[in-house]
């Protein structure tokens, strides 16, 4: 799929977004009678997510008005910010940066939109930092890279509304992602100083793009591994975790028994030992 | 108020039966009731004995109580959980109020735990109380054991009680592990999978044992029901029995106490249990209960809803057991890869069995330590004075080495979290810990021993020459000296009252031979006592006072 087609999808989607989405839910409703109710609930809960989605769609729309101008703008940005490492024609620079042939708009949008690119310093893995470009500039860069060599497009907004099936998403997440990102999405260690980052607060569009482009050590989940609907379900689940604070109280970083153990030793036993010292002192 | 209790029980102090002095109706009733009961049970003797029991007033003596009280909390909250929990691995479809699991296939065990957490009033709170109390229980046991170890309170006549305490510790861990598995969630299922691997790693019988435990190929359909019976019937029954024996022996042997004026090997100075201490202890129970409830209301523990139901295929990053099993998990993580050999077309793997052996040996040493030390030192006296750790440098050093060993394993269990949180490579963490596994205990041993000896030396100095007052005086001859303030007798007592040991000397047996065991023992004893600082004796003190 080329970029322009991606954008066309996005546009058509915004035009009849409501009807498409309802159509989808009722189709999925066959799987489970309660799914519709669940979906409506999630739909209501995720107004915030929808807002983010609409604002990003809007920017896609403006940029598509003059696509060629965007590509030119992207070219300029690219040659001044990226070409030192990736080469003027995306061909890459030996030992400095890989070639960007075929990475697609999605990869650029992910890498630049999460602040990983332009790379600041060589390390085991590109770190997230403050995003250096405006949304418009990011999409220009993406358009430019995609105009030279096609690759995965920026996902269409219909999958980004966090209005899929959260329980399917949760299960898919446990099977496909938890071994690196931890079941609660709290992140985990990989070899050689690399790590899978925590997923709280990552934008739906970046989650989708991460899946289709597979940054660094992350595998690519193409549409045969995980269909777009399944990707939307995963996004729904991750957004559910974001929006619903842990029901049991503070989650201590959601890293599981280690933080619980440290907590009980330091604060639980600590508090009680303080009390015993106090009692014994009073006795004297 | 402090009282002195003499060991050969004599002084009658506490009156236990409510005497009907004021013949009000209520008092008459209680008097009559007490009499009724006493005539049929002779309980007054017990009450008198208990009431005269004296509790030393150092805070560290209350750690065992913390364990006891958290155990009571565990029993209470656990009973509530049994009302709603179903120990069954039958597949059901979840239809509770937690959205991201709706419509999922899961075991009845998981589903009922979800129901308990989200659809039973107070259910989640009780679950969290139960789990936090369990963590606190074992932590308190651990700290209590360290206190007993480092003060030498396990020496004769308390060796057996140390052993019973150790059994309690192991039972508590087993309770914890079986309980952790009951919700049948992904995390605990991964834990069980690891246990399954460890069992299968036992040579020859491993695979069969695993099949026996899981009723077929892991995970089977029976293990949860079996764990449930073990968790709520078998282990608690043994635990309560062992706990009873532990407390009884504690009453019979009485508490140890730290040395001090008026405190000897033959008495216990402290507060009598009745009535003041009983009131305090009652209050303290509620403090412990309160702290647990407070933690449970504000902090999530074991969020099974994010883990999801157990399914053998997914494994999460950062899968860890509860803290008390962490040392075993850490040991697994530290074993280097590639310990397999092929003999006659069969592959034999040693990386699991080695771990099992090391861990069992470590626990065995902990259990047997009092007997080992008694054998090495040849000390057959009774000890009722808690030793200050510095006055037994070798034992303290051994303890520090043990703690370091445990801590390294414990840290290894969280190697991945250290890697992500401190931004270091996981290989770096593992290799560092592998080195520390060998080096850490040795270093801890020598450093601790030096520190103890240094402190002892300082104590002796202070006992003999007093402490530096910081006041400089110019003598008539023009010389400057610092005035040393002498200790009063009470303070000095604390510093000098400890026993000095000397290494055993080898003596030939009746046939005039020296056996190999004798030699080892003498060598060990020499190692145990070679470095020592003698306590300042009375003559030392007097002599130094004449200066």
PDB file of C-alpha atoms in Angstrom, chain A residues 83-205:
ATOM      1  CA  UNK A  83      20.844  12.664   5.621  1.00  0.00           C
ATOM      2  CA  UNK A  84      24.097  12.658   7.599  1.00  0.00           C
ATOM      3  CA  UNK A  85      23.173   9.232   8.901  1.00  0.00           C
ATOM      4  CA  UNK A  86      20.752   7.879   6.343  1.00  0.00           C
ATOM      5  CA  UNK A  87      22.177   9.376   3.141  1.00  0.00           C
ATOM      6  CA  UNK A  88      20.501  11.887   0.838  1.00  0.00           C
ATOM      7  CA  UNK A  89      18.661   9.166  -1.078  1.00  0.00           C
ATOM      8  CA  UNK A  90      17.857   6.935   1.898  1.00  0.00           C
ATOM      9  CA  UNK A  91      20.757   4.726   0.864  1.00  0.00           C
ATOM     10  CA  UNK A  92      22.215   4.731   4.396  1.00  0.00           C
ATOM     11  CA  UNK A  93      25.721   5.494   5.603  1.00  0.00           C
ATOM     12  CA  UNK A  94      28.071   2.668   6.516  1.00  0.00           C
ATOM     13  CA  UNK A  95      28.308   2.122  10.275  1.00  0.00           C
ATOM     14  CA  UNK A  96      26.243   5.223  10.955  1.00  0.00           C
ATOM     15  CA  UNK A  97      22.680   4.663   9.885  1.00  0.00           C
ATOM     16  CA  UNK A  98      20.787   1.984   7.983  1.00  0.00           C
ATOM     17  CA  UNK A  99      19.220   2.552   4.591  1.00  0.00           C
ATOM     18  CA  UNK A 100      15.573   3.513   4.731  1.00  0.00           C
ATOM     19  CA  UNK A 101      14.462   1.744   1.554  1.00  0.00           C
ATOM     20  CA  UNK A 102      11.126   0.122   2.114  1.00  0.00           C
ATOM     21  CA  UNK A 103      10.715   1.206   5.751  1.00  0.00           C
ATOM     22  CA  UNK A 104       7.663   3.190   4.747  1.00  0.00           C
ATOM     23  CA  UNK A 105       5.821   6.149   6.185  1.00  0.00           C
ATOM     24  CA  UNK A 106       4.822   4.133   9.249  1.00  0.00           C
ATOM     25  CA  UNK A 107       8.414   3.614  10.323  1.00  0.00           C
ATOM     26  CA  UNK A 108       9.299   7.293   9.931  1.00  0.00           C
ATOM     27  CA  UNK A 109       6.174   8.375  11.723  1.00  0.00           C
ATOM     28  CA  UNK A 110       6.980   5.977  14.566  1.00  0.00           C
ATOM     29  CA  UNK A 111      10.679   6.773  14.826  1.00  0.00           C
ATOM     30  CA  UNK A 112      10.321  10.515  14.582  1.00  0.00           C
ATOM     31  CA  UNK A 113       6.919  10.761  16.249  1.00  0.00           C
ATOM     32  CA  UNK A 114       8.141   9.016  19.408  1.00  0.00           C
ATOM     33  CA  UNK A 115      11.305  11.128  19.459  1.00  0.00           C
ATOM     34  CA  UNK A 116      13.647   8.238  18.688  1.00  0.00           C
ATOM     35  CA  UNK A 117      14.903   9.925  15.527  1.00  0.00           C
ATOM     36  CA  UNK A 118      16.983  11.915  14.858  1.00  0.00           C
ATOM     37  CA  UNK A 119      19.241   9.662  16.862  1.00  0.00           C
ATOM     38  CA  UNK A 120      21.029  11.561  19.609  1.00  0.00           C
ATOM     39  CA  UNK A 121      23.777   9.207  20.647  1.00  0.00           C
ATOM     40  CA  UNK A 122      24.856   5.714  19.809  1.00  0.00           C
ATOM     41  CA  UNK A 123      23.666   3.230  22.376  1.00  0.00           C
ATOM     42  CA  UNK A 124      22.269  -0.264  22.388  1.00  0.00           C
ATOM     43  CA  UNK A 125      18.929   1.148  21.290  1.00  0.00           C
ATOM     44  CA  UNK A 126      17.513   4.467  20.145  1.00  0.00           C
ATOM     45  CA  UNK A 127      16.029   6.190  23.188  1.00  0.00           C
ATOM     46  CA  UNK A 128      12.771   8.051  23.278  1.00  0.00           C
ATOM     47  CA  UNK A 129      13.211  11.749  23.789  1.00  0.00           C
ATOM     48  CA  UNK A 130      11.147  14.880  23.321  1.00  0.00           C
ATOM     49  CA  UNK A 131       9.759  14.952  19.789  1.00  0.00           C
ATOM     50  CA  UNK A 132      11.786  17.391  17.699  1.00  0.00           C
ATOM     51  CA  UNK A 133       9.292  18.144  14.939  1.00  0.00           C
ATOM     52  CA  UNK A 134       5.724  19.300  14.675  1.00  0.00           C
ATOM     53  CA  UNK A 135       3.136  16.788  13.627  1.00  0.00           C
ATOM     54  CA  UNK A 136       3.058  18.348  10.198  1.00  0.00           C
ATOM     55  CA  UNK A 137       6.793  18.079   9.776  1.00  0.00           C
ATOM     56  CA  UNK A 138       6.678  14.436  10.862  1.00  0.00           C
ATOM     57  CA  UNK A 139       4.120  13.633   8.210  1.00  0.00           C
ATOM     58  CA  UNK A 140       6.119  15.543   5.587  1.00  0.00           C
ATOM     59  CA  UNK A 141       9.158  13.461   6.455  1.00  0.00           C
ATOM     60  CA  UNK A 142       7.062  10.319   6.253  1.00  0.00           C
ATOM     61  CA  UNK A 143       5.626  11.346   2.904  1.00  0.00           C
ATOM     62  CA  UNK A 144       9.053  12.112   1.553  1.00  0.00           C
ATOM     63  CA  UNK A 145      10.565   8.795   2.615  1.00  0.00           C
ATOM     64  CA  UNK A 146       7.548   6.891   1.296  1.00  0.00           C
ATOM     65  CA  UNK A 147       7.624   8.798  -1.991  1.00  0.00           C
ATOM     66  CA  UNK A 148      11.098   7.438  -2.729  1.00  0.00           C
ATOM     67  CA  UNK A 149      10.422   3.857  -1.765  1.00  0.00           C
ATOM     68  CA  UNK A 150       7.086   2.383  -0.721  1.00  0.00           C
ATOM     69  CA  UNK A 151       6.618   0.572   2.560  1.00  0.00           C
ATOM     70  CA  UNK A 152       4.055   0.184   5.345  1.00  0.00           C
ATOM     71  CA  UNK A 153       1.753   3.194   5.396  1.00  0.00           C
ATOM     72  CA  UNK A 154       0.516   5.206   8.298  1.00  0.00           C
ATOM     73  CA  UNK A 155      -2.398   3.160   9.680  1.00  0.00           C
ATOM     74  CA  UNK A 156      -5.905   4.167   8.860  1.00  0.00           C
ATOM     75  CA  UNK A 157      -7.756   5.809  11.698  1.00  0.00           C
ATOM     76  CA  UNK A 158     -10.507   3.216  11.868  1.00  0.00           C
ATOM     77  CA  UNK A 159      -8.122   0.936  13.760  1.00  0.00           C
ATOM     78  CA  UNK A 160      -6.897   3.545  16.168  1.00  0.00           C
ATOM     79  CA  UNK A 161     -10.073   4.430  18.035  1.00  0.00           C
ATOM     80  CA  UNK A 162      -9.468   1.936  20.864  1.00  0.00           C
ATOM     81  CA  UNK A 163     -12.959   0.646  20.221  1.00  0.00           C
ATOM     82  CA  UNK A 164     -12.165  -2.981  19.435  1.00  0.00           C
ATOM     83  CA  UNK A 165     -12.594  -5.999  21.641  1.00  0.00           C
ATOM     84  CA  UNK A 166     -10.490  -5.590  24.771  1.00  0.00           C
ATOM     85  CA  UNK A 167     -10.568  -9.219  25.847  1.00  0.00           C
ATOM     86  CA  UNK A 168      -9.397 -10.522  22.473  1.00  0.00           C
ATOM     87  CA  UNK A 169      -6.789  -7.792  22.569  1.00  0.00           C
ATOM     88  CA  UNK A 170      -5.685  -8.820  26.041  1.00  0.00           C
ATOM     89  CA  UNK A 171      -5.292 -12.418  24.973  1.00  0.00           C
ATOM     90  CA  UNK A 172      -3.414 -11.499  21.787  1.00  0.00           C
ATOM     91  CA  UNK A 173      -1.195  -9.244  23.835  1.00  0.00           C
ATOM     92  CA  UNK A 174      -0.342 -12.026  26.277  1.00  0.00           C
ATOM     93  CA  UNK A 175       0.468 -14.423  23.466  1.00  0.00           C
ATOM     94  CA  UNK A 176       2.392 -12.078  21.151  1.00  0.00           C
ATOM     95  CA  UNK A 177       3.822  -9.254  23.192  1.00  0.00           C
ATOM     96  CA  UNK A 178       4.011 -10.141  26.904  1.00  0.00           C
ATOM     97  CA  UNK A 179       7.240 -12.104  26.610  1.00  0.00           C
ATOM     98  CA  UNK A 180       9.043  -8.847  25.878  1.00  0.00           C
ATOM     99  CA  UNK A 181       6.763  -6.110  27.163  1.00  0.00           C
ATOM    100  CA  UNK A 182       5.464  -7.954  30.292  1.00  0.00           C
ATOM    101  CA  UNK A 183       1.778  -8.834  30.745  1.00  0.00           C
ATOM    102  CA  UNK A 184       0.952  -5.505  32.278  1.00  0.00           C
ATOM    103  CA  UNK A 185       2.895  -3.705  29.532  1.00  0.00           C
ATOM    104  CA  UNK A 186       5.451  -2.635  32.137  1.00  0.00           C
ATOM    105  CA  UNK A 187       8.391  -3.409  29.858  1.00  0.00           C
ATOM    106  CA  UNK A 188      11.201  -5.918  30.192  1.00  0.00           C
ATOM    107  CA  UNK A 189      14.879  -6.543  29.623  1.00  0.00           C
ATOM    108  CA  UNK A 190      16.336  -7.983  26.428  1.00  0.00           C
ATOM    109  CA  UNK A 191      19.891  -9.079  25.794  1.00  0.00           C
ATOM    110  CA  UNK A 192      22.894  -6.801  25.338  1.00  0.00           C
ATOM    111  CA  UNK A 193      21.469  -3.798  27.098  1.00  0.00           C
ATOM    112  CA  UNK A 194      18.371  -3.623  24.949  1.00  0.00           C
ATOM    113  CA  UNK A 195      14.950  -3.446  26.437  1.00  0.00           C
ATOM    114  CA  UNK A 196      11.308  -3.564  25.473  1.00  0.00           C
ATOM    115  CA  UNK A 197       9.826  -0.295  26.686  1.00  0.00           C
ATOM    116  CA  UNK A 198       6.823   0.141  28.957  1.00  0.00           C
ATOM    117  CA  UNK A 199       3.710   0.767  26.885  1.00  0.00           C
ATOM    118  CA  UNK A 200       1.701   3.043  29.142  1.00  0.00           C
ATOM    119  CA  UNK A 201       0.714   6.254  27.390  1.00  0.00           C
ATOM    120  CA  UNK A 202       1.959   5.330  23.917  1.00  0.00           C
ATOM    121  CA  UNK A 203      -0.350   6.776  21.242  1.00  0.00           C
ATOM    122  CA  UNK A 204      -2.544   4.283  19.344  1.00  0.00           C
ATOM    123  CA  UNK A 205      -0.955   5.280  16.061  1.00  0.00           C
TER     124      UNK A 205
END
